[in-house]
Amino acid sequence: AQSVTQPDIHITVSEGASLELRCNYSYGATPYLFWYVQSPGQGLQLLLKYFSGDTLVQGIKGFEAEFKRSQSSFNLRKPSVHWSDAAEYFCAVGVRQAGTALIFGKGTTLSVSS
Amino acid sequence: DTAVSQTPKYLVTQMGNDKSIKCEQNLGHDTMYWYKQDSKKFLKIMFSYNNKELIINETVPNRFSPKSPDKAHLNLHINSLELGDSAVYFCASSQDWGGRGYVPDTQYFGPGTRLTVL
């Protein structure tokens, strides 16, 4: 069965430091991978997605993610974190079947310290 | 010009009541979804509709019934509310997956409805 694992429940990073959020997926075919961000009390906003092609994907707000098929990973990175990046981050896989609902990981809470 | 909107944003009600949450999208998308986010922030698909046709119906109590009057709207009716129904419910929409060879497309989410059952 398809699944997404985000091993880190909560991460704290100093403002200006680099960030990497981990995501591992389990899916038998070509994965369609997404990162979403949820600010407190808000809906989910797409940061970036990977469908095919270049394995390094650029997104909004200075985020990027790298798809590594051999490791079944799609880690999210940002070189310099801003206080406004504090939020909940969700990795998701889109499955190629009827309805194509997203399967989400359990999320990583990012706190930014000054 | 909100892309996906939901009403109400907050809903507080008593056990046993019946309530509805409305969702509208102005993106021209063909597929709409309902997700439930529990107290641990885990998101899980409940239903998806494509062109007013039910596509996904996950293991959800039959007290929950989606209704799609047209492809821009997907409402969620909940009968006989229980304490365990307390959660945040998100509506989402995406472009027609079928017309693109079943490649899942970006889903756009509404702001959520926080349901509290007392």
PDB file of C-alpha atoms in Angstrom:
ATOM      1  CA  ALA A   1       0.000   0.000   0.000  1.00  0.00           C
ATOM      2  CA  GLN A   2       1.102   3.528  -0.668  1.00  0.00           C
ATOM      3  CA  SER A   3       2.403   5.483   2.278  1.00  0.00           C
ATOM      4  CA  VAL A   4       4.413   8.540   3.191  1.00  0.00           C
ATOM      5  CA  THR A   5       6.682   8.807   6.213  1.00  0.00           C
ATOM      6  CA  GLN A   6       7.936  12.028   7.696  1.00  0.00           C
ATOM      7  CA  PRO A   7      10.348  10.856  10.402  1.00  0.00           C
ATOM      8  CA  ASP A   8      10.629  14.184  12.204  1.00  0.00           C
ATOM      9  CA  ILE A   9       7.561  15.254  14.132  1.00  0.00           C
ATOM     10  CA  HIS A  10       9.009  18.558  15.293  1.00  0.00           C
ATOM     11  CA  ILE A  11      12.115  20.486  14.221  1.00  0.00           C
ATOM     12  CA  THR A  12      13.472  23.739  15.615  1.00  0.00           C
ATOM     13  CA  VAL A  13      15.841  25.793  13.494  1.00  0.00           C
ATOM     14  CA  SER A  14      17.495  29.123  14.178  1.00  0.00           C
ATOM     15  CA  GLU A  15      16.538  31.973  11.920  1.00  0.00           C
ATOM     16  CA  GLY A  16      19.008  32.184   9.076  1.00  0.00           C
ATOM     17  CA  ALA A  17      20.080  28.560   9.394  1.00  0.00           C
ATOM     18  CA  SER A  18      19.503  25.960   6.722  1.00  0.00           C
ATOM     19  CA  LEU A  19      16.620  23.517   6.831  1.00  0.00           C
ATOM     20  CA  GLU A  20      16.014  19.990   5.619  1.00  0.00           C
ATOM     21  CA  LEU A  21      12.731  18.172   6.184  1.00  0.00           C
ATOM     22  CA  ARG A  22      12.728  14.480   5.417  1.00  0.00           C
ATOM     23  CA  CYS A  23      10.128  12.546   3.488  1.00  0.00           C
ATOM     24  CA  ASN A  24      10.132   8.890   2.454  1.00  0.00           C
ATOM     25  CA  TYR A  25       7.465   7.312   0.317  1.00  0.00           C
ATOM     26  CA  SER A  26       6.335   3.828  -0.522  1.00  0.00           C
ATOM     27  CA  TYR A  27       4.793   3.442  -3.949  1.00  0.00           C
ATOM     28  CA  GLY A  28       5.308   0.791  -6.590  1.00  0.00           C
ATOM     29  CA  ALA A  29       5.119   2.979  -9.672  1.00  0.00           C
ATOM     30  CA  THR A  30       6.358   6.416 -10.657  1.00  0.00           C
ATOM     31  CA  PRO A  31       5.537   8.670  -7.745  1.00  0.00           C
ATOM     32  CA  TYR A  32       3.976  12.075  -8.035  1.00  0.00           C
ATOM     33  CA  LEU A  33       5.261  13.952  -5.019  1.00  0.00           C
ATOM     34  CA  PHE A  34       4.164  17.139  -3.336  1.00  0.00           C
ATOM     35  CA  TRP A  35       5.127  19.353  -0.434  1.00  0.00           C
ATOM     36  CA  TYR A  36       2.446  21.472   1.172  1.00  0.00           C
ATOM     37  CA  VAL A  37       2.715  24.029   3.972  1.00  0.00           C
ATOM     38  CA  GLN A  38       0.020  24.825   6.505  1.00  0.00           C
ATOM     39  CA  SER A  39       0.339  27.994   8.545  1.00  0.00           C
ATOM     40  CA  PRO A  40      -1.576  28.115  11.841  1.00  0.00           C
ATOM     41  CA  GLY A  41      -5.309  28.255  11.246  1.00  0.00           C
ATOM     42  CA  GLN A  42      -4.872  28.205   7.490  1.00  0.00           C
ATOM     43  CA  GLY A  43      -5.424  25.812   4.638  1.00  0.00           C
ATOM     44  CA  LEU A  44      -2.697  24.013   2.757  1.00  0.00           C
ATOM     45  CA  GLN A  45      -0.553  25.775   0.193  1.00  0.00           C
ATOM     46  CA  LEU A  46       1.499  23.963  -2.411  1.00  0.00           C
ATOM     47  CA  LEU A  47       5.246  24.596  -2.082  1.00  0.00           C
ATOM     48  CA  LEU A  48       6.425  22.416  -4.950  1.00  0.00           C
ATOM     49  CA  LYS A  49       5.791  19.189  -6.789  1.00  0.00           C
ATOM     50  CA  TYR A  50       7.688  16.521  -8.674  1.00  0.00           C
ATOM     51  CA  PHE A  51       6.209  14.651 -11.600  1.00  0.00           C
ATOM     52  CA  SER A  52       9.176  13.776 -13.795  1.00  0.00           C
ATOM     53  CA  GLY A  53      12.371  15.198 -15.256  1.00  0.00           C
ATOM     54  CA  ASP A  54      14.917  17.109 -13.214  1.00  0.00           C
ATOM     55  CA  THR A  55      15.132  15.560  -9.782  1.00  0.00           C
ATOM     56  CA  LEU A  56      15.836  18.912  -8.122  1.00  0.00           C
ATOM     57  CA  VAL A  57      12.625  20.888  -7.983  1.00  0.00           C
ATOM     58  CA  GLN A  58      12.328  24.566  -7.165  1.00  0.00           C
ATOM     59  CA  GLY A  59       9.295  25.898  -5.362  1.00  0.00           C
ATOM     60  CA  ILE A  60       7.900  29.043  -3.854  1.00  0.00           C
ATOM     61  CA  LYS A  61       9.358  30.961  -0.911  1.00  0.00           C
ATOM     62  CA  GLY A  62      12.884  29.770  -1.675  1.00  0.00           C
ATOM     63  CA  PHE A  63      12.194  26.075  -1.055  1.00  0.00           C
ATOM     64  CA  GLU A  64      13.568  23.221  -3.112  1.00  0.00           C
ATOM     65  CA  ALA A  65      13.264  19.454  -2.937  1.00  0.00           C
ATOM     66  CA  GLU A  66      15.293  16.609  -4.362  1.00  0.00           C
ATOM     67  CA  PHE A  67      13.790  13.351  -5.564  1.00  0.00           C
ATOM     68  CA  LYS A  68      16.009  10.326  -4.966  1.00  0.00           C
ATOM     69  CA  ARG A  69      14.467   7.186  -6.373  1.00  0.00           C
ATOM     70  CA  SER A  70      17.134   4.906  -4.887  1.00  0.00           C
ATOM     71  CA  GLN A  71      16.309   6.165  -1.405  1.00  0.00           C
ATOM     72  CA  SER A  72      12.566   6.631  -1.983  1.00  0.00           C
ATOM     73  CA  SER A  73      12.983  10.117  -0.625  1.00  0.00           C
ATOM     74  CA  PHE A  74      11.797  13.601  -1.449  1.00  0.00           C
ATOM     75  CA  ASN A  75      13.444  15.883   1.097  1.00  0.00           C
ATOM     76  CA  LEU A  76      12.584  19.561   1.350  1.00  0.00           C
ATOM     77  CA  ARG A  77      15.337  22.132   1.814  1.00  0.00           C
ATOM     78  CA  LYS A  78      15.787  25.818   2.312  1.00  0.00           C
ATOM     79  CA  PRO A  79      19.189  27.494   2.622  1.00  0.00           C
ATOM     80  CA  SER A  80      18.142  30.227   5.069  1.00  0.00           C
ATOM     81  CA  VAL A  81      15.029  30.000   7.204  1.00  0.00           C
ATOM     82  CA  HIS A  82      12.906  33.037   8.055  1.00  0.00           C
ATOM     83  CA  TRP A  83      10.691  33.343  11.114  1.00  0.00           C
ATOM     84  CA  SER A  84       7.660  33.344   8.833  1.00  0.00           C
ATOM     85  CA  ASP A  85       8.513  29.793   7.736  1.00  0.00           C
ATOM     86  CA  ALA A  86       7.274  28.436  11.069  1.00  0.00           C
ATOM     87  CA  ALA A  87       4.410  26.158  10.079  1.00  0.00           C
ATOM     88  CA  GLU A  88       3.351  22.569   9.522  1.00  0.00           C
ATOM     89  CA  TYR A  89       4.857  20.876   6.483  1.00  0.00           C
ATOM     90  CA  PHE A  90       3.254  17.938   4.734  1.00  0.00           C
ATOM     91  CA  CYS A  91       4.738  15.619   2.173  1.00  0.00           C
ATOM     92  CA  ALA A  92       2.238  13.797  -0.040  1.00  0.00           C
ATOM     93  CA  VAL A  93       2.191  11.270  -2.842  1.00  0.00           C
ATOM     94  CA  GLY A  94      -0.374  11.269  -5.615  1.00  0.00           C
ATOM     95  CA  VAL A  95      -1.312   7.790  -6.760  1.00  0.00           C
ATOM     96  CA  ARG A  96      -2.182   7.007 -10.322  1.00  0.00           C
ATOM     97  CA  GLN A  97      -5.618   5.545  -9.882  1.00  0.00           C
ATOM     98  CA  ALA A  98      -9.207   6.621  -9.879  1.00  0.00           C
ATOM     99  CA  GLY A  99      -9.700   9.824  -7.952  1.00  0.00           C
ATOM    100  CA  THR A 100      -5.971  10.354  -7.383  1.00  0.00           C
ATOM    101  CA  ALA A 101      -6.443  11.451  -3.813  1.00  0.00           C
ATOM    102  CA  LEU A 102      -3.292  12.572  -2.080  1.00  0.00           C
ATOM    103  CA  ILE A 103      -1.793  10.378   0.598  1.00  0.00           C
ATOM    104  CA  PHE A 104      -0.203  12.564   3.227  1.00  0.00           C
ATOM    105  CA  GLY A 105       2.549  12.034   5.729  1.00  0.00           C
ATOM    106  CA  LYS A 106       1.829  12.967   9.315  1.00  0.00           C
ATOM    107  CA  GLY A 107       3.554  16.287   8.967  1.00  0.00           C
ATOM    108  CA  THR A 108       6.561  18.026  10.493  1.00  0.00           C
ATOM    109  CA  THR A 109       6.114  21.060  12.699  1.00  0.00           C
ATOM    110  CA  LEU A 110       8.804  23.648  12.076  1.00  0.00           C
ATOM    111  CA  SER A 111       9.625  26.151  14.802  1.00  0.00           C
ATOM    112  CA  VAL A 112      12.041  28.999  14.138  1.00  0.00           C
ATOM    113  CA  SER A 113      14.051  30.455  16.977  1.00  0.00           C
ATOM    114  CA  SER A 114      15.587  33.925  16.949  1.00  0.00           C
TER     115      SER A 114
ATOM    116  CA  ASP B   1     -11.507  36.061  -5.816  1.00  0.00           C
ATOM    117  CA  THR B   2     -10.837  33.157  -3.437  1.00  0.00           C
ATOM    118  CA  ALA B   3     -10.056  29.959  -5.336  1.00  0.00           C
ATOM    119  CA  VAL B   4     -11.584  27.423  -2.927  1.00  0.00           C
ATOM    120  CA  SER B   5     -13.905  28.701  -0.241  1.00  0.00           C
ATOM    121  CA  GLN B   6     -15.652  26.946   2.614  1.00  0.00           C
ATOM    122  CA  THR B   7     -18.427  27.998   4.931  1.00  0.00           C
ATOM    123  CA  PRO B   8     -18.592  28.151   7.806  1.00  0.00           C
ATOM    124  CA  LYS B   9     -15.050  28.559   9.095  1.00  0.00           C
ATOM    125  CA  TYR B  10     -16.050  27.457  12.572  1.00  0.00           C
ATOM    126  CA  LEU B  11     -18.917  25.198  13.577  1.00  0.00           C
ATOM    127  CA  VAL B  12     -19.782  24.363  17.166  1.00  0.00           C
ATOM    128  CA  THR B  13     -22.691  22.055  17.767  1.00  0.00           C
ATOM    129  CA  GLN B  14     -24.168  19.486  20.096  1.00  0.00           C
ATOM    130  CA  MET B  15     -23.964  15.731  19.760  1.00  0.00           C
ATOM    131  CA  GLY B  16     -26.799  14.300  17.735  1.00  0.00           C
ATOM    132  CA  ASN B  17     -27.318  17.367  15.572  1.00  0.00           C
ATOM    133  CA  ASP B  18     -27.153  17.438  11.784  1.00  0.00           C
ATOM    134  CA  LYS B  19     -24.901  19.975  10.080  1.00  0.00           C
ATOM    135  CA  SER B  20     -23.592  20.900   6.644  1.00  0.00           C
ATOM    136  CA  ILE B  21     -20.367  22.399   5.358  1.00  0.00           C
ATOM    137  CA  LYS B  22     -20.323  24.084   1.986  1.00  0.00           C
ATOM    138  CA  CYS B  23     -17.478  24.264  -0.496  1.00  0.00           C
ATOM    139  CA  GLU B  24     -17.165  26.214  -3.708  1.00  0.00           C
ATOM    140  CA  GLN B  25     -14.306  26.498  -6.188  1.00  0.00           C
ATOM    141  CA  ASN B  26     -13.975  29.070  -8.960  1.00  0.00           C
ATOM    142  CA  LEU B  27     -10.992  27.446 -10.681  1.00  0.00           C
ATOM    143  CA  GLY B  28     -13.019  25.547 -13.246  1.00  0.00           C
ATOM    144  CA  HIS B  29     -11.719  22.247 -11.885  1.00  0.00           C
ATOM    145  CA  ASP B  30     -13.517  18.983 -12.492  1.00  0.00           C
ATOM    146  CA  THR B  31     -12.557  17.112  -9.332  1.00  0.00           C
ATOM    147  CA  MET B  32     -13.301  18.060  -5.758  1.00  0.00           C
ATOM    148  CA  TYR B  33     -12.373  16.397  -2.485  1.00  0.00           C
ATOM    149  CA  TRP B  34     -13.112  16.341   1.217  1.00  0.00           C
ATOM    150  CA  TYR B  35     -10.284  15.645   3.648  1.00  0.00           C
ATOM    151  CA  LYS B  36     -10.433  15.289   7.405  1.00  0.00           C
ATOM    152  CA  GLN B  37      -7.608  16.559   9.610  1.00  0.00           C
ATOM    153  CA  ASP B  38      -7.667  15.069  13.090  1.00  0.00           C
ATOM    154  CA  SER B  39      -6.354  16.523  16.330  1.00  0.00           C
ATOM    155  CA  LYS B  40      -2.865  15.225  15.516  1.00  0.00           C
ATOM    156  CA  LYS B  41      -3.017  17.081  12.193  1.00  0.00           C
ATOM    157  CA  PHE B  42      -3.172  13.886  10.153  1.00  0.00           C
ATOM    158  CA  LEU B  43      -4.932  14.450   6.835  1.00  0.00           C
ATOM    159  CA  LYS B  44      -7.008  11.725   5.269  1.00  0.00           C
ATOM    160  CA  ILE B  45      -9.179  11.646   2.172  1.00  0.00           C
ATOM    161  CA  MET B  46     -12.883  11.122   2.750  1.00  0.00           C
ATOM    162  CA  PHE B  47     -14.489  11.610  -0.653  1.00  0.00           C
ATOM    163  CA  SER B  48     -13.699  12.778  -4.132  1.00  0.00           C
ATOM    164  CA  TYR B  49     -16.071  13.796  -6.905  1.00  0.00           C
ATOM    165  CA  ASN B  50     -15.303  14.115 -10.578  1.00  0.00           C
ATOM    166  CA  ASN B  51     -17.854  16.021 -12.637  1.00  0.00           C
ATOM    167  CA  LYS B  52     -20.506  15.454  -9.972  1.00  0.00           C
ATOM    168  CA  GLU B  53     -19.802  11.708  -9.842  1.00  0.00           C
ATOM    169  CA  LEU B  54     -18.554  10.072  -6.659  1.00  0.00           C
ATOM    170  CA  ILE B  55     -15.123   8.566  -7.291  1.00  0.00           C
ATOM    171  CA  ILE B  56     -13.655   7.877  -3.877  1.00  0.00           C
ATOM    172  CA  ASN B  57     -15.602   6.941  -0.791  1.00  0.00           C
ATOM    173  CA  GLU B  58     -13.155   5.940   1.873  1.00  0.00           C
ATOM    174  CA  THR B  59     -14.210   4.109   4.987  1.00  0.00           C
ATOM    175  CA  VAL B  60     -16.324   6.891   6.373  1.00  0.00           C
ATOM    176  CA  PRO B  61     -19.467   6.401   8.464  1.00  0.00           C
ATOM    177  CA  ASN B  62     -22.586   6.688   6.360  1.00  0.00           C
ATOM    178  CA  ARG B  63     -23.608   9.594   8.570  1.00  0.00           C
ATOM    179  CA  PHE B  64     -21.363  11.585   6.236  1.00  0.00           C
ATOM    180  CA  SER B  65     -22.872  12.283   2.843  1.00  0.00           C
ATOM    181  CA  PRO B  66     -21.315  14.452   0.153  1.00  0.00           C
ATOM    182  CA  LYS B  67     -23.534  16.240  -2.303  1.00  0.00           C
ATOM    183  CA  SER B  68     -22.418  17.920  -5.505  1.00  0.00           C
ATOM    184  CA  PRO B  69     -25.108  20.082  -7.115  1.00  0.00           C
ATOM    185  CA  ASP B  70     -22.681  21.113  -9.858  1.00  0.00           C
ATOM    186  CA  LYS B  71     -18.996  20.703 -10.516  1.00  0.00           C
ATOM    187  CA  ALA B  72     -18.124  23.948  -8.711  1.00  0.00           C
ATOM    188  CA  HIS B  73     -19.718  22.876  -5.428  1.00  0.00           C
ATOM    189  CA  LEU B  74     -19.226  19.954  -3.069  1.00  0.00           C
ATOM    190  CA  ASN B  75     -21.083  20.054   0.207  1.00  0.00           C
ATOM    191  CA  LEU B  76     -20.672  17.753   3.162  1.00  0.00           C
ATOM    192  CA  HIS B  77     -23.673  16.771   5.260  1.00  0.00           C
ATOM    193  CA  ILE B  78     -23.155  15.118   8.608  1.00  0.00           C
ATOM    194  CA  ASN B  79     -26.022  13.469  10.469  1.00  0.00           C
ATOM    195  CA  SER B  80     -26.184  12.547  14.137  1.00  0.00           C
ATOM    196  CA  LEU B  81     -22.902  14.208  15.025  1.00  0.00           C
ATOM    197  CA  GLU B  82     -20.612  12.435  17.461  1.00  0.00           C
ATOM    198  CA  LEU B  83     -17.768  13.670  19.644  1.00  0.00           C
ATOM    199  CA  GLY B  84     -15.261  11.887  17.397  1.00  0.00           C
ATOM    200  CA  ASP B  85     -16.357  13.962  14.431  1.00  0.00           C
ATOM    201  CA  SER B  86     -14.584  16.977  15.903  1.00  0.00           C
ATOM    202  CA  ALA B  87     -11.864  17.852  13.418  1.00  0.00           C
ATOM    203  CA  VAL B  88     -10.923  20.289  10.700  1.00  0.00           C
ATOM    204  CA  TYR B  89     -12.504  19.477   7.358  1.00  0.00           C
ATOM    205  CA  PHE B  90     -10.795  20.640   4.195  1.00  0.00           C
ATOM    206  CA  CYS B  91     -12.253  20.891   0.765  1.00  0.00           C
ATOM    207  CA  ALA B  92      -9.914  20.764  -2.236  1.00  0.00           C
ATOM    208  CA  SER B  93     -10.142  20.782  -6.008  1.00  0.00           C
ATOM    209  CA  SER B  94      -7.944  19.813  -8.938  1.00  0.00           C
ATOM    210  CA  GLN B  95      -8.020  19.720 -12.700  1.00  0.00           C
ATOM    211  CA  ASP B  96      -9.654  16.707 -14.330  1.00  0.00           C
ATOM    212  CA  TRP B  97      -7.284  13.837 -13.758  1.00  0.00           C
ATOM    213  CA  GLY B  98      -8.902  11.615 -16.339  1.00  0.00           C
ATOM    214  CA  GLY B  99      -8.240  13.952 -19.204  1.00  0.00           C
ATOM    215  CA  ARG B 100      -4.524  13.959 -18.477  1.00  0.00           C
ATOM    216  CA  GLY B 101      -3.895  10.240 -18.512  1.00  0.00           C
ATOM    217  CA  TYR B 102      -4.486   9.818 -14.800  1.00  0.00           C
ATOM    218  CA  VAL B 103      -1.627  12.028 -13.731  1.00  0.00           C
ATOM    219  CA  PRO B 104      -2.510  13.514 -10.363  1.00  0.00           C
ATOM    220  CA  ASP B 105      -2.555  17.258 -10.513  1.00  0.00           C
ATOM    221  CA  THR B 106      -2.053  19.920  -7.894  1.00  0.00           C
ATOM    222  CA  GLN B 107      -4.876  20.079  -5.397  1.00  0.00           C
ATOM    223  CA  TYR B 108      -5.932  23.488  -4.151  1.00  0.00           C
ATOM    224  CA  PHE B 109      -7.243  23.561  -0.622  1.00  0.00           C
ATOM    225  CA  GLY B 110      -9.845  25.684   1.070  1.00  0.00           C
ATOM    226  CA  PRO B 111      -9.179  27.344   4.428  1.00  0.00           C
ATOM    227  CA  GLY B 112     -10.845  24.555   6.393  1.00  0.00           C
ATOM    228  CA  THR B 113     -13.855  24.272   8.684  1.00  0.00           C
ATOM    229  CA  ARG B 114     -13.160  23.573  12.327  1.00  0.00           C
ATOM    230  CA  LEU B 115     -15.997  21.415  13.645  1.00  0.00           C
ATOM    231  CA  THR B 116     -16.381  21.051  17.385  1.00  0.00           C
ATOM    232  CA  VAL B 117     -18.967  18.641  18.725  1.00  0.00           C
ATOM    233  CA  LEU B 118     -19.897  19.129  22.379  1.00  0.00           C
TER     234      LEU B 118
END
